[in-house]
Amino acid sequence: MSMEALTVLQCIGILAAYLTMTFVLPAILLYRKIQKLRFCERFIAYQMTGNFYMMNLVSVLELLHIANRVTLILFTVLPCVGIYAVLYKKRPVQVLNDVFDCLERLAGGQFGVRLFMRRVRQAVWKHVKKAVRALFRRIGRNFIDIVLIVALTAGLCYVYGTNLLEHFGYCASDLPVHNYWVNYLGRNKIFVAGIYPFGFHCVVYYLHEVFVIPTYVMFRVFCFVQNLMFHYVLLAFARYCCKSKFAPYIGVFMYVFLKIFGENTFLRFFSALPQEFGMIFILPSIYYLFAFFAKKKKQTENENADSQRGNEQPVLAGEHVIRIDEDEMPPLSEESIIRIEEHGIVKTSVGQEAEEVKPQVKKASKEKKSKGKKKEKLAKLLKSEDFWYLAGFAISFGMTLSAHFYDTMIAGLLCVGVAGGYFFRLFRPRNFGKVMLTGILSIFIAILPMLVAFAMGTPLQGSLGWGMKVISGENNKEVVQTVQKEDAAENAGNAENAGNSGTITGESGAITGNGGQTGTAEGESVAAAPRRSLPQRIVDKQGFAVQAFWDAMKTYIITDSYPLFQKLLVGSMIFLAAMSLIFFMVRQTDYAARCLSLSAGLVALSILQASSKLGLPTLMDATRTCIFYAYVLAAAWSLCADGVLQFIFGWFKRKWILHTFSLAALAAVVVSCYQEDLIRVPRDTPAMETNDAILCLTNIIHDNEDFTWTICSANDELRMGEDYGYHHEVHTFLKDLQRKGRTHSITIPTSKVYFFIEKIPIMYGRAYRGDEPEISEMFADEPLPRGSGISMYQGVNRLIEMSKLYEWAQEFAELYPNDVKVYYESDNFVCYCVEQDLYRPFNFSIDIKN
Amino acid sequence: MVSRRNFFSITLIMLVVVFMFQVPEVIKNQVNNYGENEYVEITDTGLTEKSVYTASEADVEDTGRFVVFIGDTGEGSVGSVVREWSFYTKRYMESYKSVKEYEPDPGNLPEAVLVDSKSLDMKKDISVLGSYTEKGIHIIFCNLPEVTEVSKNPKLRMMLGIKGVIREKIKVEGIRLMEGFLLGGLKEYILDETMEKTQQDMDLVMPWYRISGGAKMFMHGMMEDEDVEACYMMTEGDVITKNQNLPAVIWRNKYQNAMVFGVNGEYLSTNAGLGILSAMMVELKKYDIYPVINAQNLVVVNFPDLANENEAEIMKRYSRSLKAVCRDIVWPGVVSVAQQNSRKLTCMIAPQMEYQDNLNPEEDTLVYYMKLFQEQNIEMGLSGTYRKGTDVSTKLDKDIEFLDGVVPEYSMLSFYQGNMSDEELEDALKRKRFAQVRTIFTDDNKSEQLVSYGQDNMVKQRSINDGYSHTFSENLRMISIQTALGYSNIQVDINPIAYPVTEEDSWEKLSRKFAGNTSTYWKTFSKFEKTTLSESDAHIRKFLALNYKQEKKGNTISLELSNFQEEAWFILRTQGEDIKYAEGAEFEKIEDGAYLITATEPKVQLELEGEQERYYYQLD
């Protein structure tokens, strides 16, 4: 089977597994309860439920050290059955009894096998027919939608999927680390390298364990699944926000298909990374806030209506009177009123009769009533929609933190935007408290496993420590210095200098560059300039901020080749704000608030994007911020397009006019983009590992029994094959050869040892000397590189290591011509296989010079 | 009262039952043509001694099969084994008494130079041998010089990859044969609690050579960890890889441009060395294909005894006559073992071993057995074994008289020499009755040729294993011969049962050994053809007559056979590659990297799976 075909099958398999857990299973359980919601809302609910369950189940079982296939399946199936039975009021015992009865009758011969089979067949056929009919009915109703979603999926496969078929290896250098952490989840060692958000790892581990998908395969192709998912979620979110049917596709299609975005905005989508996985949960948290506030509006309207009615009814002096939604109210007579006592107990009185009840009986009944009311309250709370919206917000916001800290930051900023957009509802005492409490609870839920581990003595993982420093401001000095240096460099017109000096290398937290001194000097010279007046300074600052954002946007989000879209980016913020004003005026409050929220969210993101240029603490690297920026921008563009359509055609009572024009607008955008040659071609993102190495690894796992082989290679195979075999570092091997030489034996005690040699070593984060990095005797004669970590396999060091290993292999093959076999060879790569008798394994420390 | 109707039914049923049981018996008796030997025609090849192919110098250019032996080639020497091996592998062999006599021809270099160390002049010859390796000529030391000589000679040690002599003499616990060298996989010749001490008959005393890291070991001594530690001061690395320091027995070292094999012991002095030499040649190449006999015989000699000989002793032991012992005890045992192992039997009948008593062989008994033989496809030959004091000539005459009386038309194709001398055998075979004998089966002799032509174009086949015994060295010899020739001959002699000497000579004890050995040690060679002696004779004639050329282009091995008749058999040994497709031949996998090829046409093409063909691949 070709690797390409295998990769396609693996993609399909993992997508099916993931959808089973995040769509099919939640849909089976929840559909009837939320069937009144729109599909986009249901989709988000299913996604959140499935992911939340997987993450937390694995976390709990890991903390209890009982995570394995059996427990995972057990704790998936049993709660599902339980929830199904509770929600749908099924009686599992009764069902089991029926089944046993049936089997008993079958075994006893009272029930013929043929009859039984016929009934089973009929039942299955009935369900299949029903399902097929329902499917076709839905396809018929939503034909255009389905076509567009298929087109989006095909586009995503083309844009992000083709790279998987071109490059089989990991495209990011930190994937082996994540692979390592997931491998250790299999050994019930969560947080093996320190405390870190493990949501993504838990999901990967769950799918690996339950669906028997090798972890290294998950990391190779899961990026495809998560790309699909966060694009679907984006579409669902846009669909929720927009009023027209097809305007949401405009922004999403532009985001996926146009080549206008800078590479940084999607480069990480070619790898299965936690941050990108966490993007699935950012927009849902905003959706739940929107939905919550929208629900509040209805409640307020109801309250207003009730209060108008209440004005016409007698009010008892000295007592607080509130009105409850009509649906939530118990049926009372017209004379009845609900009074809330000062101590909060609800008392209902009907005419004069209530005052005639004896005091003792009153007290007892009060207690009883208070208990009953508490239960009632809880039941009401669980039944109320706003509770579930807040719960959804808590879950999705919490999951951003479980997946990656950066996702929480973005979700938080967007929440600030929502606060801006829905200020008129948020800052009501009841709502504000609830929302804030929910936010705090969601963070608490997300960090609870980490807190438990921390309490048990597990230290923080390195990158988390760095994140904490950034938050606490310990890193600010360095960042400010860097920024000052950048500014100084820019002022001096030396862009190249600036680019080199201030590079923050992502999660490692290491800040390279040595321009601090220069920056300080420049800062002093700036300080020496004459002070301007306050208005002048404000104008200057404003201009500086706009310029800083403009520069950041040009650098990271949309390049200078597409000036129209640059303007569109900035314009969309202003346009959304303007639209919100219009819609506020025409009393489409929620729609206006959504527009304003997104606009405010984008402004907040803009500040984050330009933070280093503005001299603010750089909470997030600009190369990362732009990813989220572009993502949110897609939703904003959809809303802009929808706003225009709504403004023009929204007044028509017949909504099909609006939908038709939205489809026409989508078609117009697609055609014009095609004509302007703006369609994106898939980016070739090279992997950190050769295809040949992955091919060999896959074959080795296929050909051999587990733990009967060792791979001696540079790096990545260490974690990829950890569950199946052993790994020996090339550098260690060569160092042993050098150190032990003729005097000692070097053995690798497995029956097969594979040596992976890159004849043309790959670029692993550092360039080579010269253009042709081919292994040669010249490099083999150079001394073994000194140092530690990955630097051994970067740049010319990798060349030397590979050259030396190749030379050793040649010498060894001369000594053992029939035992050293070429397992696989291509122009760039060769894999040697040494088969040995374990009783007397080969001494790899050969006397090279006889 | 039985009604008429029921009576009729019962009678009818009884008749049907009688008919059902009787008719097959009648038919079997009618059809059973026990008086004729069914193997006469099917095993007739027409090949004689004249057809035998012996490689000549002229063939070397075509075949490339050429070795040089330095040393004595006299009877019972290493040289005779090398000669025999060269003959079987269709190699041209040049032999020289000493190193100085041989001057390599640069245009015609041998595959290897095999050296008997006894013929070496240690002062001069090692340098000369070293010069051979510079030219790329592989060296095989069929045995090693005295350990003191080895200690003194650093050049020799370097050539052999001997890092040091740890002890001049050490007794090891056992011998370990590594997987992939001889057919049959890994063997550990070391006693455990379940084995009898007599099982260990290998030469366990040897000099302890420690070989260097670049050498490859094929056979080495086994010792307890404590013994190793007591004898040899181990460094940290040695503790981890202590097994690399165990006494070397057979190994290979790369020296200059060639490989040098060392054999620490007399393993190549008997025909047990045939397979070792073949395996060494495989180690020198990426693949090797060589002809084999492909025959696995199980020969029961002196069975059945048709007269009630040694009656008193037999009655004492078994409470029945010898005839009854053979029929009721021995026959079921032998047949069941043969059937369990899918073996074909050859029975060498002994009508009577001692004609001095008044008893005579019974005709009915012979007919009875011959019918059974016919049903089981067992071949019948005649045994020449006789009791001391009996005139062999008279014995044979009486045997012939008896046979002529019962089965005059039966052609004897095989004859068992038994305890007859060569002269007696020669005289015996001059009899008219034995004119059709094609093959002579003789007892084991480790220094004589395993298969060869004897008088009147008769093929001599030697017994290789005694059915009642299978010691470690017998096992090594068996697998070595299987590796070289795909041939084995198990001999089961009934004479100890008819004339027991010790308490051990009883069937219940011997049969246990026979059944255990036959079922256990030949399992790995189940792909070789099970034959009777006549069938094996035909295989041998074809094997000896055959010549072949072979070449490999890409993944395809081409064979061109001459003197080919119907079928020829080869063993293909690869470095793990499997055969994908065969043209003009059939193939069966013996084990990883070893195939039995049955050529059915004179031109054969074997396509191997590419070394790099993997289950998962990348599209171009």
mmCIF file of N, CA, C and O in Angstrom, chain A residues 1-4 6 168 691 695 698-699 702-703 742 744-745 747 814-819 821-825 837 839-843 847 850, chain B residues 163 176 178 186 211-217 220 222 237 241 243-244 246 252 254 259 282-283 285-286 575-576 611-612 614-619:
data_model
loop_
_atom_site.group_PDB
_atom_site.id
_atom_site.type_symbol
_atom_site.label_atom_id
_atom_site.label_comp_id
_atom_site.label_asym_id
_atom_site.label_seq_id
_atom_site.Cartn_x
_atom_site.Cartn_y
_atom_site.Cartn_z
ATOM 1 N N MET A 1 0.849 -1.190 0.000
ATOM 2 C CA MET A 1 0.000 0.000 0.000
ATOM 3 C C MET A 1 0.888 1.245 0.000
ATOM 4 O O MET A 1 1.900 1.281 0.690
ATOM 5 N N SER A 2 0.484 2.199 -0.781
ATOM 6 C CA SER A 2 1.317 3.403 -0.834
ATOM 7 C C SER A 2 1.090 4.227 0.429
ATOM 8 O O SER A 2 0.015 4.186 1.038
ATOM 9 N N MET A 3 2.097 4.973 0.784
ATOM 10 C CA MET A 3 1.998 5.822 1.983
ATOM 11 C C MET A 3 0.927 6.878 1.796
ATOM 12 O O MET A 3 0.277 7.298 2.761
ATOM 13 N N GLU A 4 0.765 7.298 0.554
ATOM 14 C CA GLU A 4 -0.234 8.322 0.269
ATOM 15 C C GLU A 4 -1.633 7.767 0.573
ATOM 16 O O GLU A 4 -2.435 8.430 1.248
ATOM 17 N N LEU A 6 -2.300 5.246 2.448
ATOM 18 C CA LEU A 6 -2.370 4.999 3.891
ATOM 19 C C LEU A 6 -2.699 6.293 4.639
ATOM 20 O O LEU A 6 -3.534 6.295 5.561
ATOM 21 N N PHE A 168 5.440 13.390 4.981
ATOM 22 C CA PHE A 168 4.844 12.488 5.968
ATOM 23 C C PHE A 168 5.283 12.802 7.405
ATOM 24 O O PHE A 168 4.695 12.320 8.357
ATOM 25 N N ASN A 691 10.517 11.924 4.288
ATOM 26 C CA ASN A 691 9.442 10.960 4.011
ATOM 27 C C ASN A 691 9.964 9.534 4.143
ATOM 28 O O ASN A 691 9.259 8.632 4.589
ATOM 29 N N LEU A 695 8.440 6.429 6.163
ATOM 30 C CA LEU A 695 8.143 5.209 5.398
ATOM 31 C C LEU A 695 8.809 4.003 6.070
ATOM 32 O O LEU A 695 8.179 2.959 6.272
ATOM 33 N N THR A 698 7.163 3.210 9.466
ATOM 34 C CA THR A 698 5.869 2.542 9.297
ATOM 35 C C THR A 698 6.086 1.081 8.906
ATOM 36 O O THR A 698 5.400 0.190 9.415
ATOM 37 N N ASN A 699 7.037 0.844 8.029
ATOM 38 C CA ASN A 699 7.309 -0.534 7.613
ATOM 39 C C ASN A 699 7.921 -1.356 8.741
ATOM 40 O O ASN A 699 7.593 -2.528 8.897
ATOM 41 N N HIS A 702 5.323 -2.369 10.980
ATOM 42 C CA HIS A 702 4.492 -3.389 10.322
ATOM 43 C C HIS A 702 5.211 -4.737 10.264
ATOM 44 O O HIS A 702 4.603 -5.781 10.482
ATOM 45 N N ASP A 703 6.507 -4.706 9.980
ATOM 46 C CA ASP A 703 7.239 -5.954 9.713
ATOM 47 C C ASP A 703 7.633 -6.722 10.966
ATOM 48 O O ASP A 703 7.860 -7.924 10.895
ATOM 49 N N ARG A 742 38.393 0.766 20.300
ATOM 50 C CA ARG A 742 38.689 -0.654 20.158
ATOM 51 C C ARG A 742 38.565 -1.415 21.466
ATOM 52 O O ARG A 742 38.463 -2.631 21.489
ATOM 53 N N HIS A 744 36.351 -1.321 24.041
ATOM 54 C CA HIS A 744 35.081 -1.759 24.621
ATOM 55 C C HIS A 744 34.113 -2.207 23.536
ATOM 56 O O HIS A 744 34.254 -1.849 22.382
ATOM 57 N N SER A 745 33.132 -2.931 24.004
ATOM 58 C CA SER A 745 32.093 -3.372 23.075
ATOM 59 C C SER A 745 30.935 -2.390 23.076
ATOM 60 O O SER A 745 30.619 -1.814 24.116
ATOM 61 N N THR A 747 27.028 -2.612 22.054
ATOM 62 C CA THR A 747 25.974 -3.500 21.566
ATOM 63 C C THR A 747 24.621 -2.814 21.694
ATOM 64 O O THR A 747 24.426 -1.965 22.565
ATOM 65 N N GLU A 814 31.130 -3.847 5.245
ATOM 66 C CA GLU A 814 32.238 -4.606 4.651
ATOM 67 C C GLU A 814 32.594 -5.799 5.512
ATOM 68 O O GLU A 814 32.932 -6.866 5.007
ATOM 69 N N LEU A 815 32.509 -5.594 6.811
ATOM 70 C CA LEU A 815 32.825 -6.699 7.725
ATOM 71 C C LEU A 815 31.712 -7.745 7.733
ATOM 72 O O LEU A 815 31.961 -8.936 7.850
ATOM 73 N N TYR A 816 30.492 -7.273 7.635
ATOM 74 C CA TYR A 816 29.347 -8.187 7.711
ATOM 75 C C TYR A 816 28.459 -7.982 6.481
ATOM 76 O O TYR A 816 27.349 -7.457 6.593
ATOM 77 N N PRO A 817 28.969 -8.357 5.319
ATOM 78 C CA PRO A 817 28.215 -8.028 4.086
ATOM 79 C C PRO A 817 26.811 -8.622 4.053
ATOM 80 O O PRO A 817 25.919 -8.029 3.470
ATOM 81 N N ASN A 818 26.656 -9.778 4.660
ATOM 82 C CA ASN A 818 25.338 -10.413 4.580
ATOM 83 C C ASN A 818 24.433 -10.069 5.752
ATOM 84 O O ASN A 818 23.255 -10.412 5.746
ATOM 85 N N ASP A 819 25.000 -9.432 6.733
ATOM 86 C CA ASP A 819 24.197 -9.107 7.917
ATOM 87 C C ASP A 819 23.730 -7.665 7.916
ATOM 88 O O ASP A 819 22.791 -7.312 8.606
ATOM 89 N N LYS A 821 21.948 -5.166 5.810
ATOM 90 C CA LYS A 821 21.143 -5.112 4.586
ATOM 91 C C LYS A 821 20.612 -3.713 4.386
ATOM 92 O O LYS A 821 20.340 -3.008 5.364
ATOM 93 N N VAL A 822 20.480 -3.380 3.132
ATOM 94 C CA VAL A 822 19.862 -2.085 2.853
ATOM 95 C C VAL A 822 18.351 -2.302 2.943
ATOM 96 O O VAL A 822 17.765 -2.967 2.097
ATOM 97 N N TYR A 823 17.768 -1.782 3.978
ATOM 98 C CA TYR A 823 16.324 -1.968 4.182
ATOM 99 C C TYR A 823 15.547 -1.088 3.215
ATOM 100 O O TYR A 823 14.514 -1.491 2.689
ATOM 101 N N TYR A 824 16.081 0.092 2.999
ATOM 102 C CA TYR A 824 15.408 1.023 2.095
ATOM 103 C C TYR A 824 16.439 2.044 1.654
ATOM 104 O O TYR A 824 17.269 2.479 2.447
ATOM 105 N N GLU A 825 16.371 2.423 0.392
ATOM 106 C CA GLU A 825 17.312 3.446 -0.069
ATOM 107 C C GLU A 825 16.652 4.332 -1.110
ATOM 108 O O GLU A 825 15.916 3.863 -1.977
ATOM 109 N N ASP A 837 22.038 -12.084 16.404
ATOM 110 C CA ASP A 837 21.648 -13.103 17.373
ATOM 111 C C ASP A 837 21.768 -12.464 18.756
ATOM 112 O O ASP A 837 22.834 -11.976 19.124
ATOM 113 N N TYR A 839 21.837 -13.667 21.642
ATOM 114 C CA TYR A 839 22.715 -14.338 22.600
ATOM 115 C C TYR A 839 24.124 -13.748 22.505
ATOM 116 O O TYR A 839 24.828 -13.595 23.476
ATOM 117 N N ARG A 840 24.456 -13.436 21.280
ATOM 118 C CA ARG A 840 25.784 -12.871 21.057
ATOM 119 C C ARG A 840 25.652 -11.736 20.047
ATOM 120 O O ARG A 840 25.963 -11.888 18.873
ATOM 121 N N PRO A 841 25.131 -10.600 20.503
ATOM 122 C CA PRO A 841 24.908 -9.497 19.560
ATOM 123 C C PRO A 841 26.207 -8.948 19.004
ATOM 124 O O PRO A 841 27.272 -9.131 19.598
ATOM 125 N N PHE A 842 26.083 -8.289 17.880
ATOM 126 C CA PHE A 842 27.275 -7.737 17.244
ATOM 127 C C PHE A 842 27.912 -6.677 18.113
ATOM 128 O O PHE A 842 27.218 -5.923 18.800
ATOM 129 N N ASN A 843 29.199 -6.626 18.027
ATOM 130 C CA ASN A 843 29.919 -5.524 18.646
ATOM 131 C C ASN A 843 30.028 -4.428 17.594
ATOM 132 O O ASN A 843 30.733 -4.566 16.605
ATOM 133 N N ASP A 847 36.753 -2.709 14.769
ATOM 134 C CA ASP A 847 38.123 -2.273 14.475
ATOM 135 C C ASP A 847 38.129 -1.851 13.026
ATOM 136 O O ASP A 847 38.266 -2.654 12.118
ATOM 137 N N ASN A 850 41.999 -2.453 10.095
ATOM 138 C CA ASN A 850 42.594 -3.745 10.393
ATOM 139 C C ASN A 850 44.086 -3.722 10.113
ATOM 140 O O ASN A 850 44.512 -3.289 9.089
ATOM 141 N N LYS B 163 41.921 -12.065 18.946
ATOM 142 C CA LYS B 163 42.393 -10.943 19.759
ATOM 143 C C LYS B 163 43.359 -11.435 20.833
ATOM 144 O O LYS B 163 44.265 -10.731 21.225
ATOM 145 N N ARG B 176 27.350 -23.931 20.797
ATOM 146 C CA ARG B 176 26.174 -23.227 20.279
ATOM 147 C C ARG B 176 26.385 -22.919 18.808
ATOM 148 O O ARG B 176 27.393 -22.316 18.430
ATOM 149 N N MET B 178 25.010 -20.934 15.682
ATOM 150 C CA MET B 178 24.170 -19.742 15.475
ATOM 151 C C MET B 178 23.172 -19.974 14.336
ATOM 152 O O MET B 178 23.436 -20.735 13.407
ATOM 153 N N LEU B 186 18.868 -22.266 15.048
ATOM 154 C CA LEU B 186 19.777 -22.217 16.196
ATOM 155 C C LEU B 186 19.833 -23.569 16.910
ATOM 156 O O LEU B 186 18.810 -24.213 17.112
ATOM 157 N N ILE B 211 37.916 -13.672 19.912
ATOM 158 C CA ILE B 211 38.027 -13.058 18.588
ATOM 159 C C ILE B 211 37.641 -11.578 18.620
ATOM 160 O O ILE B 211 36.946 -11.126 19.516
ATOM 161 N N SER B 212 38.080 -10.870 17.614
ATOM 162 C CA SER B 212 37.913 -9.407 17.618
ATOM 163 C C SER B 212 36.487 -8.996 17.244
ATOM 164 O O SER B 212 35.688 -9.801 16.767
ATOM 165 N N GLY B 213 36.193 -7.717 17.461
ATOM 166 C CA GLY B 213 34.837 -7.195 17.254
ATOM 167 C C GLY B 213 34.337 -7.314 15.837
ATOM 168 O O GLY B 213 33.152 -7.479 15.600
ATOM 169 N N GLY B 214 35.206 -7.243 14.879
ATOM 170 C CA GLY B 214 34.766 -7.258 13.478
ATOM 171 C C GLY B 214 34.511 -8.643 12.929
ATOM 172 O O GLY B 214 34.095 -8.785 11.779
ATOM 173 N N ALA B 215 34.764 -9.665 13.721
ATOM 174 C CA ALA B 215 34.577 -11.031 13.225
ATOM 175 C C ALA B 215 33.150 -11.494 13.467
ATOM 176 O O ALA B 215 32.472 -11.001 14.356
ATOM 177 N N LYS B 216 32.731 -12.438 12.649
ATOM 178 C CA LYS B 216 31.384 -12.977 12.819
ATOM 179 C C LYS B 216 31.478 -14.423 13.290
ATOM 180 O O LYS B 216 32.183 -15.233 12.701
ATOM 181 N N MET B 217 30.740 -14.700 14.316
ATOM 182 C CA MET B 217 30.810 -16.029 14.924
ATOM 183 C C MET B 217 29.679 -16.910 14.384
ATOM 184 O O MET B 217 28.549 -16.456 14.263
ATOM 185 N N HIS B 220 30.236 -21.385 18.728
ATOM 186 C CA HIS B 220 31.139 -21.076 19.834
ATOM 187 C C HIS B 220 30.788 -21.950 21.030
ATOM 188 O O HIS B 220 29.710 -22.535 21.117
ATOM 189 N N MET B 222 29.965 -22.850 24.979
ATOM 190 C CA MET B 222 29.080 -22.248 25.988
ATOM 191 C C MET B 222 29.638 -22.560 27.366
ATOM 192 O O MET B 222 30.048 -23.689 27.642
ATOM 193 N N GLY B 237 32.879 -3.405 29.987
ATOM 194 C CA GLY B 237 32.223 -3.700 28.708
ATOM 195 C C GLY B 237 32.050 -5.184 28.499
ATOM 196 O O GLY B 237 31.055 -5.645 27.953
ATOM 197 N N THR B 241 28.833 -7.656 27.507
ATOM 198 C CA THR B 241 28.856 -8.427 26.257
ATOM 199 C C THR B 241 29.717 -9.674 26.421
ATOM 200 O O THR B 241 30.486 -10.023 25.556
ATOM 201 N N ASN B 243 29.193 -12.723 26.254
ATOM 202 C CA ASN B 243 29.053 -13.811 25.292
ATOM 203 C C ASN B 243 29.943 -13.630 24.072
ATOM 204 O O ASN B 243 30.201 -14.582 23.353
ATOM 205 N N GLN B 244 30.373 -12.383 23.862
ATOM 206 C CA GLN B 244 31.263 -12.158 22.726
ATOM 207 C C GLN B 244 32.650 -12.736 22.985
ATOM 208 O O GLN B 244 33.436 -12.895 22.075
ATOM 209 N N LEU B 246 33.204 -15.692 24.535
ATOM 210 C CA LEU B 246 33.182 -17.151 24.712
ATOM 211 C C LEU B 246 34.090 -17.827 23.681
ATOM 212 O O LEU B 246 34.330 -17.277 22.601
ATOM 213 N N ARG B 252 34.395 -16.107 11.263
ATOM 214 C CA ARG B 252 34.894 -15.495 10.021
ATOM 215 C C ARG B 252 35.400 -14.100 10.348
ATOM 216 O O ARG B 252 34.771 -13.353 11.085
ATOM 217 N N LYS B 254 37.258 -10.511 8.633
ATOM 218 C CA LYS B 254 37.647 -9.823 7.389
ATOM 219 C C LYS B 254 39.106 -9.413 7.535
ATOM 220 O O LYS B 254 39.479 -8.733 8.483
ATOM 221 N N MET B 259 37.777 -12.634 3.189
ATOM 222 C CA MET B 259 37.298 -13.199 4.447
ATOM 223 C C MET B 259 38.161 -14.411 4.816
ATOM 224 O O MET B 259 38.540 -15.196 3.929
ATOM 225 N N VAL B 282 28.136 -19.878 1.358
ATOM 226 C CA VAL B 282 26.967 -18.982 1.365
ATOM 227 C C VAL B 282 27.341 -17.658 2.027
ATOM 228 O O VAL B 282 26.962 -16.588 1.563
ATOM 229 N N GLU B 283 28.135 -17.758 3.083
ATOM 230 C CA GLU B 283 28.529 -16.548 3.814
ATOM 231 C C GLU B 283 29.407 -15.622 2.976
ATOM 232 O O GLU B 283 29.543 -14.454 3.277
ATOM 233 N N LYS B 285 28.876 -14.998 -0.140
ATOM 234 C CA LYS B 285 28.109 -14.438 -1.255
ATOM 235 C C LYS B 285 26.824 -13.809 -0.755
ATOM 236 O O LYS B 285 26.407 -14.042 0.368
ATOM 237 N N LYS B 286 26.199 -13.078 -1.641
ATOM 238 C CA LYS B 286 24.891 -12.498 -1.302
ATOM 239 C C LYS B 286 23.811 -13.575 -1.374
ATOM 240 O O LYS B 286 22.786 -13.484 -0.719
ATOM 241 N N GLN B 575 19.851 -13.877 1.490
ATOM 242 C CA GLN B 575 20.009 -13.129 2.748
ATOM 243 C C GLN B 575 18.644 -12.606 3.206
ATOM 244 O O GLN B 575 18.474 -11.438 3.514
ATOM 245 N N GLY B 576 17.683 -13.471 3.179
ATOM 246 C CA GLY B 576 16.351 -13.106 3.671
ATOM 247 C C GLY B 576 15.367 -12.768 2.568
ATOM 248 O O GLY B 576 14.174 -12.643 2.832
ATOM 249 N N GLU B 611 15.228 -6.386 -2.544
ATOM 250 C CA GLU B 611 15.652 -6.216 -1.157
ATOM 251 C C GLU B 611 14.874 -5.104 -0.480
ATOM 252 O O GLU B 611 14.629 -5.111 0.697
ATOM 253 N N GLN B 612 14.526 -4.104 -1.295
ATOM 254 C CA GLN B 612 13.901 -2.926 -0.694
ATOM 255 C C GLN B 612 12.402 -2.876 -0.932
ATOM 256 O O GLN B 612 11.780 -1.846 -0.741
ATOM 257 N N ARG B 614 8.965 -3.061 0.094
ATOM 258 C CA ARG B 614 8.350 -2.992 1.414
ATOM 259 C C ARG B 614 6.844 -2.959 1.286
ATOM 260 O O ARG B 614 6.305 -2.620 0.241
ATOM 261 N N TYR B 615 6.192 -3.271 2.381
ATOM 262 C CA TYR B 615 4.716 -3.304 2.368
ATOM 263 C C TYR B 615 4.154 -1.918 2.061
ATOM 264 O O TYR B 615 3.241 -1.760 1.275
ATOM 265 N N TYR B 616 4.720 -0.932 2.722
ATOM 266 C CA TYR B 616 4.320 0.453 2.434
ATOM 267 C C TYR B 616 5.393 1.084 1.561
ATOM 268 O O TYR B 616 6.574 0.874 1.796
ATOM 269 N N TYR B 617 4.966 1.820 0.588
ATOM 270 C CA TYR B 617 5.922 2.449 -0.328
ATOM 271 C C TYR B 617 5.419 3.838 -0.678
ATOM 272 O O TYR B 617 4.253 4.184 -0.418
ATOM 273 N N GLN B 618 6.301 4.581 -1.278
ATOM 274 C CA GLN B 618 5.915 5.946 -1.657
ATOM 275 C C GLN B 618 5.720 6.001 -3.160
ATOM 276 O O GLN B 618 6.529 5.452 -3.919
ATOM 277 N N LEU B 619 4.650 6.651 -3.577
ATOM 278 C CA LEU B 619 4.400 6.773 -5.012
ATOM 279 C C LEU B 619 5.451 7.680 -5.631
ATOM 280 O O LEU B 619 5.936 8.611 -4.992
#
